[in-house]
Coordinates of C-alpha atoms and ligand atoms in Angstrom, one line a residue:
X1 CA -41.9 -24.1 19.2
X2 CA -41.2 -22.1 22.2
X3 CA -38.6 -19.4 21.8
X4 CA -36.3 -17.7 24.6
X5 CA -37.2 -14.6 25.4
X6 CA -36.1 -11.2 23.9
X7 CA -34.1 -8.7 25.9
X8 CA -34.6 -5.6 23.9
X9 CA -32.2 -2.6 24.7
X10 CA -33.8 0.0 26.7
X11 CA -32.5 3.3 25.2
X12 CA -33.3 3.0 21.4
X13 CA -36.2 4.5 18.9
X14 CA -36.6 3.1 16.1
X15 CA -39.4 2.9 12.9
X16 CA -39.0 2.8 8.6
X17 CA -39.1 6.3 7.3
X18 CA -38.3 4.9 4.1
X19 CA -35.1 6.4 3.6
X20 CA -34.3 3.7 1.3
X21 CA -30.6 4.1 2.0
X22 CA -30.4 0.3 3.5
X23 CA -31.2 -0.4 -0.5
X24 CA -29.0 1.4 -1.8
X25 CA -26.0 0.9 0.2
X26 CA -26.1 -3.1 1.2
X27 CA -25.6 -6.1 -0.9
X28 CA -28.1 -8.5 -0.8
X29 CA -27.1 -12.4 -0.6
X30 CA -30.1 -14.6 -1.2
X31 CA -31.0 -18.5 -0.4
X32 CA -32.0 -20.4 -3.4
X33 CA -35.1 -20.6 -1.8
X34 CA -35.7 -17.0 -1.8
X35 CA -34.0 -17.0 -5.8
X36 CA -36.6 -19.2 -6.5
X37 CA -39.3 -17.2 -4.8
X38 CA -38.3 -14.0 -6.8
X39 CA -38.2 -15.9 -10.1
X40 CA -41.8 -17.1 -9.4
X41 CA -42.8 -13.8 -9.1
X42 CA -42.1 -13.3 -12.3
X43 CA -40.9 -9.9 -12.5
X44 CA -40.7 -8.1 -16.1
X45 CA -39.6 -4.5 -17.5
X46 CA -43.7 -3.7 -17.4
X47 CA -43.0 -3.8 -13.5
X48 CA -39.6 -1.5 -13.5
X49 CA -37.3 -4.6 -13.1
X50 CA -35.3 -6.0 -15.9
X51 CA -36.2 -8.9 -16.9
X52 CA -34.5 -12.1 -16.0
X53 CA -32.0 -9.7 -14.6
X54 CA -32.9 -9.2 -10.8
X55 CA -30.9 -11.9 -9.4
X56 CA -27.2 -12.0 -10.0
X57 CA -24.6 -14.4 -9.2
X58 CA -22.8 -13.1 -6.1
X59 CA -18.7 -14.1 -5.2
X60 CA -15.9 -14.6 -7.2
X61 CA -14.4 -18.1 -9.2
X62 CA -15.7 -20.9 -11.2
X63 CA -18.3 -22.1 -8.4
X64 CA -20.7 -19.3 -7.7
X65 CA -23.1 -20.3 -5.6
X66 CA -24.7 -17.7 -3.5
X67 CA -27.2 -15.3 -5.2
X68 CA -27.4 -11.5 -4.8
X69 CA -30.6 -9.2 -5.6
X70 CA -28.6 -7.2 -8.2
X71 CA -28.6 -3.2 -8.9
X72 CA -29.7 -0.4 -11.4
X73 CA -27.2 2.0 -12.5
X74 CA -28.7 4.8 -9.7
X75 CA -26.7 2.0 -7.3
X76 CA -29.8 1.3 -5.7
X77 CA -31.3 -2.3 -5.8
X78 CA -33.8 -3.7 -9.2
X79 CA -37.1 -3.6 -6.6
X80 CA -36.2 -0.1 -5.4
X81 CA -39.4 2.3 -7.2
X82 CA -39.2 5.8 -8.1
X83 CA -41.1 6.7 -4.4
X84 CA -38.5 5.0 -2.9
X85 CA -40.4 1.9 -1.9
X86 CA -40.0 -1.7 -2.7
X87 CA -41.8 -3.4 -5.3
X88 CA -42.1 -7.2 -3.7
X89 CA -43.0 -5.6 -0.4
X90 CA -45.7 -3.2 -2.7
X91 CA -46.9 -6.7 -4.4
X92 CA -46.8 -9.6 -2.4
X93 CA -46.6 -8.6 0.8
X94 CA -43.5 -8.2 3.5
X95 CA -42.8 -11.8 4.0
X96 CA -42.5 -12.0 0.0
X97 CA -39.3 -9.9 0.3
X98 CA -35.8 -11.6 1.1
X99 CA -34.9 -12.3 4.9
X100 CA -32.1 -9.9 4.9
X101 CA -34.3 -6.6 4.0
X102 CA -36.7 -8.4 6.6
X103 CA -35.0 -8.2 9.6
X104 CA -32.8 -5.2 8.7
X105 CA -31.8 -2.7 11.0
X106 CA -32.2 -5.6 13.5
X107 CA -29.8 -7.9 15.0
X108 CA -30.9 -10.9 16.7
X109 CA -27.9 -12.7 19.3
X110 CA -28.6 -15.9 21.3
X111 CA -27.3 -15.3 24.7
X112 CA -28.0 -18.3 27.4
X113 CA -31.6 -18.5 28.1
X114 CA -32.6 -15.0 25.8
X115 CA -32.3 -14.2 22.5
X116 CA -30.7 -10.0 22.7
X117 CA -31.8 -7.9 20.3
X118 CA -29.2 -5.4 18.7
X119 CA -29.2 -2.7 15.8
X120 CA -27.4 -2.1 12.8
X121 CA -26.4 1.9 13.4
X122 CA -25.7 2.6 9.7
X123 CA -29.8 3.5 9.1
X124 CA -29.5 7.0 9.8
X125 CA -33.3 6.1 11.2
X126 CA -31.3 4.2 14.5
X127 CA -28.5 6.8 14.6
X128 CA -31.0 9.9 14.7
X129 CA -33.2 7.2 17.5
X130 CA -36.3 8.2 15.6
X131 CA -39.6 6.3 15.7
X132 CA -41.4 4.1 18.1
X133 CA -39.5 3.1 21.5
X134 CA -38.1 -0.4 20.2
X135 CA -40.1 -1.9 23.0
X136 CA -43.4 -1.5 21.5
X137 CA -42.1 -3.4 18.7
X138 CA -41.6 -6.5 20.7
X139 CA -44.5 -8.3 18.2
X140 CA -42.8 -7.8 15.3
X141 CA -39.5 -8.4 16.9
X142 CA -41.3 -11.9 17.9
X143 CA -41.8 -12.4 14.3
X144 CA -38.1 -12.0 13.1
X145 CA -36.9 -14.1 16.2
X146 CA -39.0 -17.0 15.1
X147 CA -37.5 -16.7 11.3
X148 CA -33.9 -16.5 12.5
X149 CA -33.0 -17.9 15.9
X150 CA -32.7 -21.7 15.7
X151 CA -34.3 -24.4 17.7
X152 CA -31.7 -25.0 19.7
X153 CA -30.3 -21.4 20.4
X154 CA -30.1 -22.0 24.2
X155 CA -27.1 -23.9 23.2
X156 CA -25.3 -21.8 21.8
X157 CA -22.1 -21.3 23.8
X158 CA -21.1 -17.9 25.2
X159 CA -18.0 -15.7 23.4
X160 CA -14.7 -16.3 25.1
X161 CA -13.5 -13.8 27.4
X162 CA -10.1 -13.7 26.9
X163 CA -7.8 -15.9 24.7
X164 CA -7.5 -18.5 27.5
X165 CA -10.5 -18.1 30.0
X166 CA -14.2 -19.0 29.0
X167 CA -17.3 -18.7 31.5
X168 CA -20.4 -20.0 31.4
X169 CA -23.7 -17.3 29.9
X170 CA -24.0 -16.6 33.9
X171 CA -20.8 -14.9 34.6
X172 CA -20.2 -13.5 31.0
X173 CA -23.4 -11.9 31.2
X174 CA -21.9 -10.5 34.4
X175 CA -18.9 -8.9 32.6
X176 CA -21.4 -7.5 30.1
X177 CA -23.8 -6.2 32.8
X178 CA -20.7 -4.4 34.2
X179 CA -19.1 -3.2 31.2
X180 CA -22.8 -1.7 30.4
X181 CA -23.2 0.0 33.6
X182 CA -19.6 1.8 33.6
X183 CA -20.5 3.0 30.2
X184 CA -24.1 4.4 30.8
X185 CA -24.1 5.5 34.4
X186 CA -25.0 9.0 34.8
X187 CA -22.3 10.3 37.1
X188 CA -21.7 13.7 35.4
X189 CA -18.4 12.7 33.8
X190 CA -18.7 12.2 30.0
X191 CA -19.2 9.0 27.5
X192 CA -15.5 8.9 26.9
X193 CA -14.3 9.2 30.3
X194 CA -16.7 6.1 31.2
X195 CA -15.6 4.6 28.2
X196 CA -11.9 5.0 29.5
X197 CA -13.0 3.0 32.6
X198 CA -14.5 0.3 30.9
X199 CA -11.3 -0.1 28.8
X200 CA -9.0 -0.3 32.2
X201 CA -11.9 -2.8 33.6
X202 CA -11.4 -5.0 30.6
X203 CA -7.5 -4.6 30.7
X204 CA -7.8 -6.5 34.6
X205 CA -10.8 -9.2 33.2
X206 CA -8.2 -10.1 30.1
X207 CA -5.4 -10.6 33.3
X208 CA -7.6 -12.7 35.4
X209 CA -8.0 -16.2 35.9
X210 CA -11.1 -16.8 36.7
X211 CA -10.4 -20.4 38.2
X212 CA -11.2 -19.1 41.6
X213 CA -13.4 -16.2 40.9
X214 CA -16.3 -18.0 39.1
X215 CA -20.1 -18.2 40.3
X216 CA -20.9 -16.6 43.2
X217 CA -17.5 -14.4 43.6
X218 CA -17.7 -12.8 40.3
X219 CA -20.2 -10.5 41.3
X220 CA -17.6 -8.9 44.4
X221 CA -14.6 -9.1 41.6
X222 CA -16.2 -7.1 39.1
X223 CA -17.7 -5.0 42.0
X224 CA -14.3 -4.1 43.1
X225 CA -12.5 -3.8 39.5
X226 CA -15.4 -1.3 38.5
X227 CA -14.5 0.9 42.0
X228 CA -11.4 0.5 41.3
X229 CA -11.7 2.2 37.6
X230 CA -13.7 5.1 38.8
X231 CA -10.9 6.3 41.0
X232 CA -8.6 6.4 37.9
X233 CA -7.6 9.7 36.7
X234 CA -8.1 10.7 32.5
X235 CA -4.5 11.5 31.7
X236 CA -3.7 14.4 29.1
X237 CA -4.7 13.7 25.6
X238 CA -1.2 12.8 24.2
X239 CA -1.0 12.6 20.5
X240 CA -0.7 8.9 19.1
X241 CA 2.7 8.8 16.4
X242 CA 5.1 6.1 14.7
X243 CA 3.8 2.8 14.2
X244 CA 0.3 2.9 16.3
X245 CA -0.6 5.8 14.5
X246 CA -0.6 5.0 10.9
X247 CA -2.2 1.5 12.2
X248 CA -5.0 3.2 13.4
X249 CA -5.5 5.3 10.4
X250 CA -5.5 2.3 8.4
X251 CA -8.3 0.9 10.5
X252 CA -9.9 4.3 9.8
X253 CA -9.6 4.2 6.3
X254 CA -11.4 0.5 5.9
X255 CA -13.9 2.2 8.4
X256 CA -14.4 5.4 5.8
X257 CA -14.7 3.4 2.5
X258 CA -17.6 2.8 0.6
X259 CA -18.6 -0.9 -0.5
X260 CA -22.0 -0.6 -2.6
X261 CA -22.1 -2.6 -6.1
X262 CA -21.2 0.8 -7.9
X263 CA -17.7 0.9 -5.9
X264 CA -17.6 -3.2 -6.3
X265 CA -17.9 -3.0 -10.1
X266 CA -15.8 0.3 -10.8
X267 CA -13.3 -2.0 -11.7
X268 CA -9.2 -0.9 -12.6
X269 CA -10.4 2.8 -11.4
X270 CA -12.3 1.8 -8.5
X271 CA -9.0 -0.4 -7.3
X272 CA -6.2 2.5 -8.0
X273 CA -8.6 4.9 -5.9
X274 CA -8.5 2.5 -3.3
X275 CA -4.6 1.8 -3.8
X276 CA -3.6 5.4 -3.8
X277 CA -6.1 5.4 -0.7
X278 CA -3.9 3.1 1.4
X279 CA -0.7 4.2 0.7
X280 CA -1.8 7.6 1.8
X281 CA -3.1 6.4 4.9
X282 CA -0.3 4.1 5.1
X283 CA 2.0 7.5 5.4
X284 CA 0.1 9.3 6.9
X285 CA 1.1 12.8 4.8
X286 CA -0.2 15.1 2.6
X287 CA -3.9 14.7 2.1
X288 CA -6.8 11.8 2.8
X289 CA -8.1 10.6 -0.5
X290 CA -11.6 10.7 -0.7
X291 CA -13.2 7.1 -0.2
X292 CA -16.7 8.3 -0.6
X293 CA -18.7 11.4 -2.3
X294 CA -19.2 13.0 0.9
X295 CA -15.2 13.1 1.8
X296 CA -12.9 15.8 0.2
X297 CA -9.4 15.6 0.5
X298 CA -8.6 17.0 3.1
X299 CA -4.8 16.9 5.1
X300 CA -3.8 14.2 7.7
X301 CA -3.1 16.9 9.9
X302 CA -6.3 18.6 10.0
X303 CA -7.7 15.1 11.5
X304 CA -5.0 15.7 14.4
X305 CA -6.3 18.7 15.7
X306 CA -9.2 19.8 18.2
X307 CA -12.5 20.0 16.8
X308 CA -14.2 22.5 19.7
X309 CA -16.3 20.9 22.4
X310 CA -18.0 17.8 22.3
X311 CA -21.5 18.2 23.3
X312 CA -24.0 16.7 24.8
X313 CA -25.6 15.3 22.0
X314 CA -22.3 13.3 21.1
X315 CA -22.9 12.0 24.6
X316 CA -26.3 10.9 24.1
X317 CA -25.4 9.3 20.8
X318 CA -22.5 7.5 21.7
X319 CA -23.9 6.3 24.9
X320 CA -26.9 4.9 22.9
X321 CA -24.6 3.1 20.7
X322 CA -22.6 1.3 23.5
X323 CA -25.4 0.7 25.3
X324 CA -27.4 -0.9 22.6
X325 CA -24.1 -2.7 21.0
X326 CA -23.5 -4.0 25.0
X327 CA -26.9 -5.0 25.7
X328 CA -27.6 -6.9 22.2
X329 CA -24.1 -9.0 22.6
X330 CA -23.5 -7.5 19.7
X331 CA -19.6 -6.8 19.7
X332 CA -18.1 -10.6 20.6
X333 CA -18.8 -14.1 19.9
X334 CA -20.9 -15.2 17.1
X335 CA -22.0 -11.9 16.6
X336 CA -18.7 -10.3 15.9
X337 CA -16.3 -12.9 13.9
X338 CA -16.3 -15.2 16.7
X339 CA -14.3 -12.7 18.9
X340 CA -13.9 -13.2 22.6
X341 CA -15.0 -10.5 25.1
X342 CA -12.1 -8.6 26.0
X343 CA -10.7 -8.3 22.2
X344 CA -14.1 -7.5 21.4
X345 CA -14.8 -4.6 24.0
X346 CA -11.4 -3.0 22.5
X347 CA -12.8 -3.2 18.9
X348 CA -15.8 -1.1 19.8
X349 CA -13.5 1.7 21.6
X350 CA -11.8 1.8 18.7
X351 CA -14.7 2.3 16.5
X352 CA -15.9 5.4 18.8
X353 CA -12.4 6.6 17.9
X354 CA -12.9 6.2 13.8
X355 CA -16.0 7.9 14.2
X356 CA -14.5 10.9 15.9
X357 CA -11.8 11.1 13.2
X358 CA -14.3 10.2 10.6
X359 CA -16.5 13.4 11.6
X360 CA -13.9 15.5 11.5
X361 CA -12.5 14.3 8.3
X362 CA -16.7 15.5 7.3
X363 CA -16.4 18.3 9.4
X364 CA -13.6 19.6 7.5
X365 CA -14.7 18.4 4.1
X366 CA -17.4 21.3 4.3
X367 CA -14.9 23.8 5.3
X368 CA -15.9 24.0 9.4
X369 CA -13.0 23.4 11.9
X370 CA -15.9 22.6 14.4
X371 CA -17.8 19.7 14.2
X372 CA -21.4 18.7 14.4
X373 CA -23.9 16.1 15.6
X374 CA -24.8 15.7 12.2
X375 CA -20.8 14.9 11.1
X376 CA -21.0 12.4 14.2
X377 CA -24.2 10.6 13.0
X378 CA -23.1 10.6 9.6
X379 CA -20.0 9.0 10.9
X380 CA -21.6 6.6 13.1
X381 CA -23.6 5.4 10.0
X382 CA -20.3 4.9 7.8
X383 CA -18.2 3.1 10.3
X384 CA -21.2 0.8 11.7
X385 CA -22.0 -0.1 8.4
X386 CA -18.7 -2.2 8.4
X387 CA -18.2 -3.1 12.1
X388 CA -19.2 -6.6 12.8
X389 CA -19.8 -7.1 9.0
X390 CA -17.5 -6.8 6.5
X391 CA -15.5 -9.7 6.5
X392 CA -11.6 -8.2 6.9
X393 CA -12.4 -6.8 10.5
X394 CA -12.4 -10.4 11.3
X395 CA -9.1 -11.2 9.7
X396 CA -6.3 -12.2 11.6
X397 CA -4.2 -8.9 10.8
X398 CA -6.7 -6.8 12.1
X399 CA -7.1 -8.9 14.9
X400 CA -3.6 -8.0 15.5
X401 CA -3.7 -4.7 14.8
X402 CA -6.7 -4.2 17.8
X403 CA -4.3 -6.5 19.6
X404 CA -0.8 -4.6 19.2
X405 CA -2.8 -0.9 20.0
X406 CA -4.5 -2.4 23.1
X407 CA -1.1 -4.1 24.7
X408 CA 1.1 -0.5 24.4
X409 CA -2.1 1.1 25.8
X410 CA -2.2 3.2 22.4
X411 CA -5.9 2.2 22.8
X412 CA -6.8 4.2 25.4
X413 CA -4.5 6.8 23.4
X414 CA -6.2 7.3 20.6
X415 CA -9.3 7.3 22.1
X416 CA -8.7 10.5 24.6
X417 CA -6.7 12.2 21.4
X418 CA -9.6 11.7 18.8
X419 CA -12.3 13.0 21.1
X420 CA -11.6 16.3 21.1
Ligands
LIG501 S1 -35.8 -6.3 -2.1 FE1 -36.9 -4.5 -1.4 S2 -36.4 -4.2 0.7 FE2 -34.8 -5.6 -0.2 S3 -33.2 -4.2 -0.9 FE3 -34.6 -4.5 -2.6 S4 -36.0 -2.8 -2.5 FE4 -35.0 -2.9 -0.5

């Protein structure tokens, strides 16, 4: 079978260093296939693993029928050793291991006649941009793409781009193309500014109707849009209140939260936490509850304030992750709940924005009213561990929610108040 090919992003390391924090921190669904596999391998407490106890039924009601690889009280998963290594992988070989831990931090996205390749920013591994460029791993990328992407991927349609317009791959790979090179040009202003232009270059594509500007005349529309948004000036940050505010630090606070099997299982406790959690955020006063051990509580109005300059390594970073999300399709469509373009594009400003307030929120757990590159990768690991994966950023209130922030322009707000 002949496969599209890859377009692999072209500013992003990337190798194993065996952190083993992928293990520890995702759940892992499995096929009955690969159940089958596992219990084949017949896996005993001589091995480390507990016996008949590896796989776990996984969802909630009477009809469980997806399979999970289950946990050992440290949190981390049954086939996790003592060095940090995985025991299927150690005994039978990588392809023995479940699909999920094989394609991890990899995300593969059919888009017209390629196949993009994306990655997961919550191993610390693609946040620090560690390892091997990611195009010398083309081979074993070839591998993955011909376990995951169907036959018929060059069928699958392209996202939306707004509620009411769709394009063909062509043009939408045109918006994308643009979108990526507002973001990453190097034109001495920083990643937030260019973010800012992106987000008034989106605001015009979610206006248009593209009945007349399709095919060849897209290419001189978004040329002149993307003109157009470098001559627009950064207003004064301004600070976000009321309504948009507490919405946003709701966001934050599903963005912060931790969702391993220890926090799934922690029962009454574990949901009070994460009640007392919300209504604090909710309001907005006093202090943040802590929603993970590295968090201490810590007062809403700490998260308000300036947090020094933001450095060039912040730039680096978050240019790498727009870049790579932009490049891999990896924030609309099938990749992101089905989300068209536009709506999509907004989600991932507002995910810079949690990040900023989520490194504060670090920044200030540890006593520093300064932040670091280390609060902002450790924050870019947290919140990309959800984006584009746990199910209730899909949901139609939080579709709302990105909706409701972007049409006041509290968006473009929050972004410019966050980032400092
Ligand atoms: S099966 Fe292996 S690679 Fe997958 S989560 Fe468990 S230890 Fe990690």
């Amino acid at each position: 079978m002949s496969l599209p090919p890859l377009q692999l992003p072209t500013i992003q390391n990337w190798s194993c260093h065996n952190c083993s924090g992928c293990c520890r921190q995702h759940l892992i669904e499995i096929t009955e296939e690969e159940r089958q596999r596992i219990l084949d391998q017949k896996w005993t407490a001589k091995d480390g693993v507990p016996e008949g106890k590896a796989v776990v039924p996984h969802g909630s009601g009477l009809f469980k029928k997806s399979w999970r690889l289950a946990h050992g009280s440290d949190g981390g998963c049954v086939f996790l050793n003592d060095d940090g290594l995985c025991r299927i992988h150690a005994k039978f070989g990588e392809a023995a291991k479940p699909l999920a831990c094989r394609i991890y931090p990899y995300a593969l996205h059919p888009a017209g006649k390629k196949v993009t390749v994306s990655l997961r920013f919550s191993c610390p591994s693609v946040v620090a941009n560690v390892g091997k460029p990611v195009s010398e791993n083309r081979d074993e990328l070839k591998k993955i793409e011909r376990l995951v992407v169907p036959e018929n991927a060059n069928k699958v349609p392209p996202p939306g781009i707004s509620k009411n317009e769709q394009l063909d791959w062509p043009d939408t790979l045109k918006i994308v193309n643009a979108l990526h090179e507002l973001v990453t040009q190097d034109d001495e202003v920083g990643v937030i500014e260019r973010l800012y232009r992106a987000l008034f270059v989106v605001g015009l594509v979610d206006q248009a109707q593209f009945e007349l500007i399709r095919g060849a005349r897209m290419g001189d529309f978004l040329e002149i849009i993307s003109e157009a948004a470098l001559l627009e000036e950064l207003p004064q940050p301004a600070q976000p209140v009321g309504v948009m505010q507490m919405q946003f630090r709701l966001l934050v606070a599903h963005y912060a939260r931790k969702d391993t099997v220890a926090d799934l299982d922690a029962g009454f406790a574990g949901r009070w936490r994460l009640f007392r959690a919300a209504t604090k955020f909710a309001s907005g006063r006093g202090t943040a509850v802590p929603l993970q051990d590295c968090f201490q509580e810590v007062s809403f109005e700490t998260m308000e304030q300036p947090f020094g300059d933001f450095p060039d390594e912040f730039d680096e970073i978050l240019t790498r992750y727009l870049s790579v999300k932009l490049q891999g399709m990896h924030f609309c469509g099938p990749a992101y709940y089905d989300i068209p373009l536009v709506e999509g594009f907004r989600s991932l400003a507002l995910v810079i924005s949690a990040m900023c307030w989520i490194a504060k929120w670090l920044a200030a757990s540890d006593g520093r009213s300064t932040w670091t590159t280390e609060d902002l990768s450790k924050a870019m690991a947290i919140a990309d561990h959800h984006h584009g994966y746990s199910p209730i950023f899909g949901s139609g209130g939080f579709r709302r929610r990105v909706n409701m922030l972007a049409k006041t322009d509290d968006l473009l707000r929050i972004l410019l108040w966050y980032a400092r």
